[in-house]
Tab-separated table of C-alpha atoms in Angstrom:
chain	number	residue	atom	x	y	z
A	1	MET	CA	0.000	0.000	0.000
A	2	HIS	CA	1.462	3.358	-1.045
A	3	LYS	CA	1.873	6.024	1.621
A	4	ILE	CA	0.473	9.519	0.991
A	5	LEU	CA	1.203	12.737	2.892
A	6	LEU	CA	-1.307	15.584	2.602
A	7	THR	CA	-0.888	19.091	3.988
A	8	THR	CA	-3.740	21.566	4.328
A	9	VAL	CA	-4.541	24.799	6.133
A	10	HIS	CA	-6.890	23.467	8.838
A	11	PRO	CA	-9.198	20.544	9.690
A	12	ALA	CA	-12.515	20.638	7.820
A	13	PRO	CA	-15.362	18.225	7.026
A	14	TYR	CA	-14.423	18.139	3.341
A	15	ILE	CA	-10.814	17.266	4.244
A	16	ASP	CA	-12.071	14.345	6.349
A	17	LYS	CA	-14.057	13.081	3.336
A	18	TRP	CA	-10.889	13.243	1.239
A	19	ILE	CA	-8.850	11.243	3.731
A	20	ASN	CA	-11.534	8.663	4.516
A	21	GLY	CA	-11.911	8.010	0.793
A	22	LEU	CA	-8.185	7.831	0.086
A	23	ASN	CA	-7.565	5.499	3.034
A	24	THR	CA	-9.400	2.782	1.122
A	25	TYR	CA	-6.366	2.453	-1.154
A	26	PHE	CA	-3.531	4.380	0.499
A	27	GLU	CA	-2.050	4.931	3.943
A	28	THR	CA	-2.670	8.642	4.456
A	29	THR	CA	-0.980	11.086	6.847
A	30	ILE	CA	-1.973	14.741	7.210
A	31	ILE	CA	-0.239	17.882	8.478
A	32	TYR	CA	-2.215	21.061	9.244
A	33	ASN	CA	-0.965	24.644	9.189
A	34	TYR	CA	-3.421	25.622	11.946
A	35	PRO	CA	-5.617	23.660	14.408
A	36	TYR	CA	-8.642	25.725	13.273
A	37	LEU	CA	-9.634	29.031	11.692
A	38	GLN	CA	-11.912	31.329	13.664
A	39	GLU	CA	-14.156	32.036	10.658
A	40	LYS	CA	-14.636	28.282	10.159
A	41	ALA	CA	-14.986	27.111	13.738
A	42	TRP	CA	-17.406	24.200	13.398
A	43	LYS	CA	-18.925	23.335	16.761
A	44	ASN	CA	-17.924	19.902	18.129
A	45	PHE	CA	-15.811	19.188	15.050
A	46	LYS	CA	-12.310	17.839	15.686
A	47	GLY	CA	-11.168	16.714	12.266
A	48	TYR	CA	-9.042	13.803	11.175
A	49	PRO	CA	-6.079	13.216	13.546
A	50	GLY	CA	-2.858	14.649	12.173
A	51	PHE	CA	0.217	16.749	12.858
A	52	LEU	CA	0.604	20.524	13.174
A	53	PHE	CA	3.532	22.161	11.405
A	54	SER	CA	4.152	24.241	14.523
A	55	ASP	CA	4.731	21.055	16.568
A	56	LEU	CA	7.240	19.529	14.160
A	57	SER	CA	10.968	20.119	14.153
A	58	LEU	CA	12.776	20.136	10.827
A	59	ILE	CA	14.129	16.647	11.582
A	60	GLN	CA	10.637	15.333	12.370
A	61	LEU	CA	9.241	16.811	9.160
A	62	TYR	CA	12.180	15.301	7.255
A	63	LYS	CA	11.392	11.829	8.670
A	64	ILE	CA	7.664	12.104	7.845
A	65	ILE	CA	8.382	13.118	4.252
A	66	LYS	CA	10.987	10.389	3.838
A	67	SER	CA	8.515	7.735	5.009
A	68	ASN	CA	5.928	8.636	2.354
A	69	ASP	CA	5.770	7.847	-1.357
A	70	LEU	CA	3.774	10.888	-2.521
A	71	ILE	CA	3.457	14.313	-0.931
A	72	ILE	CA	0.520	16.584	-1.849
A	73	VAL	CA	1.048	20.070	-0.446
A	74	GLY	CA	-1.919	22.421	-0.020
A	75	GLY	CA	-0.400	25.484	-1.662
A	76	TRP	CA	3.064	27.010	-1.604
A	77	THR	CA	2.728	30.633	-0.408
A	78	ASN	CA	3.708	30.072	3.228
A	79	TRP	CA	7.026	28.861	4.589
A	80	ASP	CA	5.712	25.563	5.985
A	81	CYS	CA	4.360	24.517	2.594
A	82	LEU	CA	7.400	25.727	0.663
A	83	LYS	CA	9.691	23.976	3.138
A	84	THR	CA	7.772	20.731	2.617
A	85	ILE	CA	8.064	21.044	-1.165
A	86	LEU	CA	11.800	21.698	-1.025
A	87	LEU	CA	12.481	18.833	1.400
A	88	SER	CA	10.423	16.465	-0.758
A	89	TRP	CA	12.412	17.522	-3.816
A	90	LEU	CA	15.746	17.067	-2.037
A	91	LEU	CA	14.659	13.645	-0.787
A	92	LYS	CA	13.594	12.708	-4.324
A	93	ARG	CA	10.023	12.024	-3.238
A	94	LYS	CA	7.169	12.462	-5.683
A	95	VAL	CA	5.666	15.842	-4.762
A	96	GLY	CA	2.808	17.944	-6.034
A	97	ILE	CA	0.794	20.955	-4.949
A	98	PHE	CA	-2.977	21.226	-4.706
A	99	THR	CA	-4.667	24.306	-6.146
A	100	ASP	CA	-8.154	25.484	-6.912
A	101	TYR	CA	-8.843	28.124	-9.573
A	102	PRO	CA	-6.298	30.996	-9.312
A	103	PHE	CA	-8.420	34.070	-10.021
A	104	HIS	CA	-5.829	36.746	-9.259
A	105	GLN	CA	-2.281	36.124	-10.397
A	106	LYS	CA	0.581	38.263	-9.089
A	107	LYS	CA	3.451	39.008	-11.454
A	108	TYR	CA	6.252	37.834	-9.152
A	109	ALA	CA	4.351	34.668	-8.193
A	110	ASP	CA	3.883	33.890	-11.884
A	111	PHE	CA	7.596	34.314	-12.508
A	112	PHE	CA	8.510	32.062	-9.567
A	113	LYS	CA	6.175	29.311	-10.766
A	114	LYS	CA	7.394	29.463	-14.351
A	115	ILE	CA	11.129	29.385	-13.674
A	116	PHE	CA	11.268	27.232	-10.542
A	117	LEU	CA	8.256	25.837	-8.683
A	118	TYR	CA	6.429	24.089	-11.532
A	119	ARG	CA	9.729	22.734	-12.826
A	120	ILE	CA	10.823	20.989	-9.614
A	121	ILE	CA	7.481	19.463	-8.591
A	122	ASN	CA	6.126	16.319	-10.220
A	123	TYR	CA	2.425	17.112	-10.206
A	124	ILE	CA	-0.141	19.897	-9.963
A	125	PHE	CA	-3.357	18.595	-8.403
A	126	CYS	CA	-6.204	20.737	-9.750
A	127	ALA	CA	-9.611	21.068	-8.106
A	128	THR	CA	-11.431	21.544	-11.410
A	129	LYS	CA	-10.966	20.890	-15.106
A	130	SER	CA	-10.932	24.647	-15.717
A	131	THR	CA	-8.066	24.984	-13.212
A	132	SER	CA	-6.059	22.384	-15.112
A	133	GLU	CA	-6.766	24.056	-18.455
A	134	PHE	CA	-5.788	27.475	-17.093
A	135	ILE	CA	-2.463	26.226	-15.680
A	136	GLU	CA	-1.527	24.214	-18.760
A	137	LYS	CA	-2.220	27.190	-21.026
A	138	LYS	CA	-0.519	29.814	-18.850
A	139	TYR	CA	2.576	27.892	-17.747
A	140	LYS	CA	3.020	25.689	-20.829
A	141	SER	CA	6.302	23.754	-20.700
A	142	ALA	CA	6.722	24.213	-16.923
A	143	ALA	CA	3.394	22.469	-16.285
A	144	GLN	CA	3.349	20.095	-19.242
A	145	ASN	CA	1.948	16.633	-18.371
A	146	LYS	CA	1.868	17.512	-14.658
A	147	THR	CA	-1.788	18.369	-13.981
A	148	LYS	CA	-4.038	15.839	-12.239
A	149	LEU	CA	-7.746	16.316	-11.550
A	150	PHE	CA	-8.241	16.310	-7.771
A	151	PRO	CA	-11.574	17.853	-6.726
A	152	TYR	CA	-12.717	18.532	-3.184
A	153	ALA	CA	-14.755	15.664	-1.769
A	154	VAL	CA	-18.530	15.930	-2.098
A	155	GLU	CA	-20.995	14.582	0.460
A	156	MET	CA	-22.344	11.311	-0.974
A	157	GLN	CA	-24.347	9.813	1.862
A	158	PRO	CA	-27.600	7.872	1.286
A	159	LEU	CA	-30.369	10.181	0.155
A	160	THR	CA	-33.825	10.797	1.501
A	161	PRO	CA	-36.104	9.553	-1.300
A	162	ILE	CA	-37.130	12.441	-3.526
A	163	LYS	CA	-40.835	11.899	-2.773
A	164	ASP	CA	-40.131	12.707	0.889
A	165	THR	CA	-38.451	16.062	0.176
A	166	LEU	CA	-40.182	19.383	-0.357
A	167	HIS	CA	-40.602	18.890	-4.140
A	168	LYS	CA	-44.413	19.011	-3.860
A	169	GLU	CA	-45.875	19.989	-7.225
A	170	ASN	CA	-49.161	21.195	-5.736
A	171	SER	CA	-47.473	23.637	-3.333
A	172	ASP	CA	-47.160	27.286	-4.369
A	173	THR	CA	-44.210	27.855	-1.992
A	174	ILE	CA	-40.638	27.372	-3.189
A	175	ASP	CA	-38.009	27.000	-0.484
A	176	ILE	CA	-34.668	28.610	-1.379
A	177	LEU	CA	-31.354	28.222	0.467
A	178	ILE	CA	-28.134	30.235	0.177
A	179	ALA	CA	-25.076	29.196	2.217
A	180	SER	CA	-22.234	31.693	1.754
A	181	ASN	CA	-20.396	34.101	3.997
A	182	PHE	CA	-21.121	37.797	3.707
A	183	VAL	CA	-18.146	39.154	1.800
A	184	TYR	CA	-18.262	40.995	-1.521
A	185	ARG	CA	-17.041	38.188	-3.779
A	186	LYS	CA	-19.930	35.956	-2.674
A	187	GLY	CA	-22.278	37.970	-4.894
A	188	TYR	CA	-24.888	39.127	-2.388
A	189	GLU	CA	-25.281	42.481	-4.150
A	190	THR	CA	-26.585	40.807	-7.304
A	191	LEU	CA	-28.608	38.295	-5.279
A	192	PHE	CA	-30.479	40.982	-3.347
A	193	ASN	CA	-31.007	43.070	-6.471
A	194	ALA	CA	-32.653	39.975	-7.943
A	195	PHE	CA	-34.787	39.624	-4.800
A	196	LYS	CA	-35.952	43.223	-5.218
A	197	LEU	CA	-36.973	42.524	-8.800
A	198	LEU	CA	-38.691	39.314	-7.729
A	199	SER	CA	-40.711	41.111	-5.062
A	200	GLN	CA	-42.124	43.477	-7.699
A	201	GLU	CA	-43.531	40.693	-9.875
A	202	LYS	CA	-47.163	39.647	-9.675
A	203	THR	CA	-47.167	35.878	-9.229
A	204	ASN	CA	-49.021	33.189	-7.314
A	205	LYS	CA	-45.714	31.677	-6.248
A	206	LYS	CA	-44.383	32.250	-2.756
A	207	TYR	CA	-40.709	32.128	-1.829
A	208	ARG	CA	-39.314	31.114	1.546
A	209	ILE	CA	-35.646	32.187	1.574
A	210	LYS	CA	-33.098	30.926	4.119
A	211	ILE	CA	-29.557	32.306	4.240
A	212	ALA	CA	-26.738	30.676	6.230
A	213	GLY	CA	-23.462	32.536	6.654
A	214	HIS	CA	-21.715	35.278	8.589
A	215	GLY	CA	-19.247	38.033	7.773
A	216	PRO	CA	-18.753	41.792	7.667
A	217	LEU	CA	-21.671	42.475	5.284
A	218	LEU	CA	-24.295	40.474	7.192
A	219	GLU	CA	-25.891	43.425	9.015
A	220	LYS	CA	-26.029	45.438	5.793
A	221	TYR	CA	-28.096	42.768	4.052
A	222	LYS	CA	-30.308	42.189	7.063
A	223	LYS	CA	-31.327	45.854	6.749
A	224	ILE	CA	-31.854	45.533	3.004
A	225	ALA	CA	-34.030	42.450	3.561
A	226	LEU	CA	-36.354	44.463	5.799
A	227	SER	CA	-37.031	46.829	2.902
A	228	ILE	CA	-38.007	44.045	0.474
A	229	ASN	CA	-41.729	43.374	0.562
A	230	ASN	CA	-43.447	40.096	-0.345
A	231	LEU	CA	-40.409	37.909	0.347
A	232	ASP	CA	-39.941	35.758	3.424
A	233	ILE	CA	-36.191	36.021	4.199
A	234	HIS	CA	-34.520	34.414	7.242
A	235	PHE	CA	-30.867	34.702	8.335
A	236	TYR	CA	-29.220	31.847	10.261
A	237	GLY	CA	-25.640	33.078	10.663
A	238	TRP	CA	-22.826	30.530	10.767
A	239	VAL	CA	-24.228	26.992	10.969
A	240	ASN	CA	-22.629	23.693	11.926
A	241	PRO	CA	-22.606	20.722	9.510
A	242	GLU	CA	-25.636	19.067	11.116
A	243	ASP	CA	-27.729	22.248	10.883
A	244	TYR	CA	-26.526	22.857	7.335
A	245	ASN	CA	-27.533	19.328	6.332
A	246	ASN	CA	-31.004	19.898	7.781
A	247	LEU	CA	-31.362	23.195	5.911
A	248	ILE	CA	-30.342	21.702	2.580
A	249	LYS	CA	-32.554	18.659	3.134
A	250	GLU	CA	-35.567	20.936	3.626
A	251	THR	CA	-34.975	23.143	0.587
A	252	ASP	CA	-36.173	22.959	-3.021
A	253	VAL	CA	-33.649	25.328	-4.569
A	254	TYR	CA	-30.033	26.139	-3.720
A	255	ILE	CA	-28.434	29.373	-5.045
A	256	HIS	CA	-24.666	30.029	-5.133
A	257	PRO	CA	-24.241	33.619	-6.391
A	258	SER	CA	-20.463	34.168	-6.076
A	259	TYR	CA	-18.687	36.548	-8.435
A	260	GLU	CA	-15.525	34.494	-7.928
A	261	GLU	CA	-15.605	31.010	-6.381
A	262	PRO	CA	-12.329	29.072	-6.807
A	263	PHE	CA	-14.258	25.848	-6.223
A	264	GLY	CA	-17.650	25.768	-4.471
A	265	ILE	CA	-18.701	22.671	-2.496
A	266	PRO	CA	-22.293	23.553	-1.428
A	267	PRO	CA	-23.796	23.554	-4.966
A	268	LEU	CA	-22.328	20.100	-5.561
A	269	ASP	CA	-23.760	18.819	-2.266
A	270	ALA	CA	-27.137	20.223	-3.306
A	271	MET	CA	-26.986	18.664	-6.772
A	272	PHE	CA	-26.138	15.275	-5.266
A	273	ARG	CA	-29.192	15.646	-3.030
A	274	LYS	CA	-31.324	16.216	-6.161
A	275	LYS	CA	-31.995	19.871	-5.430
A	276	ILE	CA	-32.508	22.558	-8.073
A	277	VAL	CA	-29.216	24.464	-8.177
A	278	ILE	CA	-28.782	27.991	-9.535
A	279	VAL	CA	-25.177	29.189	-9.810
A	280	SER	CA	-23.348	32.152	-11.254
A	281	ASP	CA	-20.796	31.575	-13.986
A	282	GLY	CA	-18.108	32.550	-11.444
A	283	VAL	CA	-18.481	29.225	-9.594
A	284	LYS	CA	-15.698	26.985	-10.886
A	285	SER	CA	-16.914	23.637	-9.514
A	286	THR	CA	-19.952	23.822	-11.804
A	287	ASP	CA	-18.621	25.864	-14.735
A	288	SER	CA	-18.495	22.916	-17.139
A	289	ILE	CA	-21.202	20.571	-15.875
A	290	ILE	CA	-24.501	22.503	-15.626
A	291	LYS	CA	-26.821	22.804	-18.609
A	292	ASN	CA	-29.712	25.215	-18.160
A	293	GLY	CA	-32.998	23.441	-17.576
A	294	TYR	CA	-31.384	19.977	-17.703
A	295	ASN	CA	-29.524	19.596	-14.413
A	296	GLY	CA	-29.631	23.135	-12.987
A	297	TYR	CA	-29.280	26.773	-14.041
A	298	VAL	CA	-26.398	29.174	-14.682
A	299	TYR	CA	-26.569	32.979	-14.992
A	300	PRO	CA	-23.957	35.723	-15.612
A	301	ALA	CA	-22.511	36.584	-12.193
A	302	HIS	CA	-23.517	40.279	-12.180
A	303	ASP	CA	-26.871	39.924	-13.977
A	304	ALA	CA	-29.640	40.369	-11.397
A	305	ASN	CA	-32.295	40.432	-14.105
A	306	LYS	CA	-31.319	36.991	-15.388
A	307	LEU	CA	-31.206	35.543	-11.878
A	308	ALA	CA	-34.648	36.952	-11.079
A	309	GLU	CA	-35.967	35.575	-14.378
A	310	ILE	CA	-34.685	32.071	-13.584
A	311	ILE	CA	-36.259	32.106	-10.108
A	312	LEU	CA	-39.557	33.477	-11.429
A	313	ASN	CA	-39.792	30.780	-14.114
A	314	LEU	CA	-39.025	27.826	-11.849
A	315	ASP	CA	-41.576	25.073	-12.415
A	316	LYS	CA	-42.054	22.517	-9.648
A	317	LYS	CA	-43.293	19.974	-12.181
A	318	GLN	CA	-39.740	19.889	-13.564
A	319	PHE	CA	-37.930	19.641	-10.222
A	320	ALA	CA	-37.819	15.836	-9.944
A	321	ARG	CA	-36.419	15.403	-13.466
A	322	ILE	CA	-33.797	18.130	-13.057
A	323	GLY	CA	-32.858	16.802	-9.629
A	324	GLU	CA	-32.279	13.291	-10.956
A	325	ASN	CA	-30.051	14.648	-13.732
A	326	ALA	CA	-28.096	16.748	-11.232
A	327	HIS	CA	-27.537	13.746	-8.976
A	328	LYS	CA	-26.242	11.607	-11.856
A	329	CYS	CA	-23.940	14.436	-12.977
A	330	ILE	CA	-22.251	14.631	-9.565
A	331	GLU	CA	-21.839	10.860	-9.409
A	332	ASP	CA	-20.101	10.979	-12.793
A	333	HIS	CA	-17.818	13.975	-12.151
A	334	TYR	CA	-17.126	14.138	-8.409
A	335	SER	CA	-16.805	10.615	-7.077
A	336	ILE	CA	-13.804	10.133	-4.761
A	337	GLU	CA	-12.696	7.605	-7.388
A	338	VAL	CA	-11.533	10.594	-9.456
A	339	ASN	CA	-9.015	11.484	-6.719
A	340	ILE	CA	-8.000	7.882	-6.176
A	341	ASN	CA	-7.350	7.323	-9.892
A	342	SER	CA	-5.287	10.512	-10.106
A	343	ILE	CA	-3.047	9.288	-7.299
A	344	LYS	CA	-2.821	5.786	-8.750
A	345	SER	CA	-1.631	7.304	-12.035
A	346	CYS	CA	1.305	8.884	-10.172
A	347	PHE	CA	2.696	5.417	-9.471
A	348	LYS	CA	2.395	3.972	-12.960
C-alpha cells in the first residue's frame, strides 16, 4: 500500500471526506498549518487526527516526508508549505501541490512558478478541469503533463427519497437556500437586487428564503431584507454541519451567487441531493457541468435580471427530473474515485 502525505490549512469536514476516501487504497498522513480558523470554527468538530507544522521540528518533518511515497502540499505561499516542497524535492520524493482556480495572479508569483516551482514538482493537483486548463495554457512547458484532476470531496451519503423532500408539485411555496459568507465576492449584491426585482412581480408563487453565513456584510443585508416586501427572508448566521444538512434537506432550490468562487462545495452537495441548483458563472466547480434546464441553471454573475428571471420561471413539475439529472452528474464527475485514480496514475 502506497503512503500519501497531505498538507492543508486546517481541519474541515471536506478534508475528512478526502482522507476517509483515500484510506481505502492508500495509507494517508496529514499535516495542518493551523488547528482551526476562527471564521470556520465548526462546533464539536475535531477533524481527522494529524500533525501541526508548529509542533514539528525540521528533523521530524524530514522523517515524515521520507517515510511517504507521494506528498501533496496544499499550496506554496507560506514557509511551511514551501519547506515541505523543497524537502520532498531534495529527498527525491514524488511531490505535487494542490490548487483550486487561481483568479488573481501576481506578477512575481507567476515568474517564480514558471522558472522554478512548476519545474521541480512532479504534479499539480487541480480542483477543477478549468483549473487544469488554465495552468496548462498559462505555464506551458513548466506544467506540461503535470496536472491531475483532484476535486474537493462531495458529500455522498444515502439520500432521503425524492418523494419525501419538499418537491411538492401542488405547493405554491418554493423553499430557497443560500449558504455563503457575507463578503463581496460571494455575490450578495446581485442576489439581493434579484430579490428586489422578484418582489415586484405579480405571481401566485411564494418564496421562503433561508440564508446561512456570517461576515462583515451580514448586518447590511439584514437591513436591506427588511425593505423588500413580499419575500420571506430568514438569516441563520454561521451553521454547523448538522444544521446545514437539515437546511439543505428541507430546501427545493439552492443558489450560489459568487462573483468568484475558486471551487464551491455547497452547490455540488445540493446537486447530489437532487436539489434545483442555480449558480453564477463565477463558480468553478460547476462551470463545465450545468446545462440550463437539464440539471440546474447558470446565470452571468452580475446579472440580477437573469437571476430573477430564472427564479420566477421555476416550475415545480420539472424539479424531480432536473434533480435526478443533477444527482447523476455529480456521481459521474465528483466521485472520490476521481481522486483515487489521479493518485494511482502517479505510481504507474
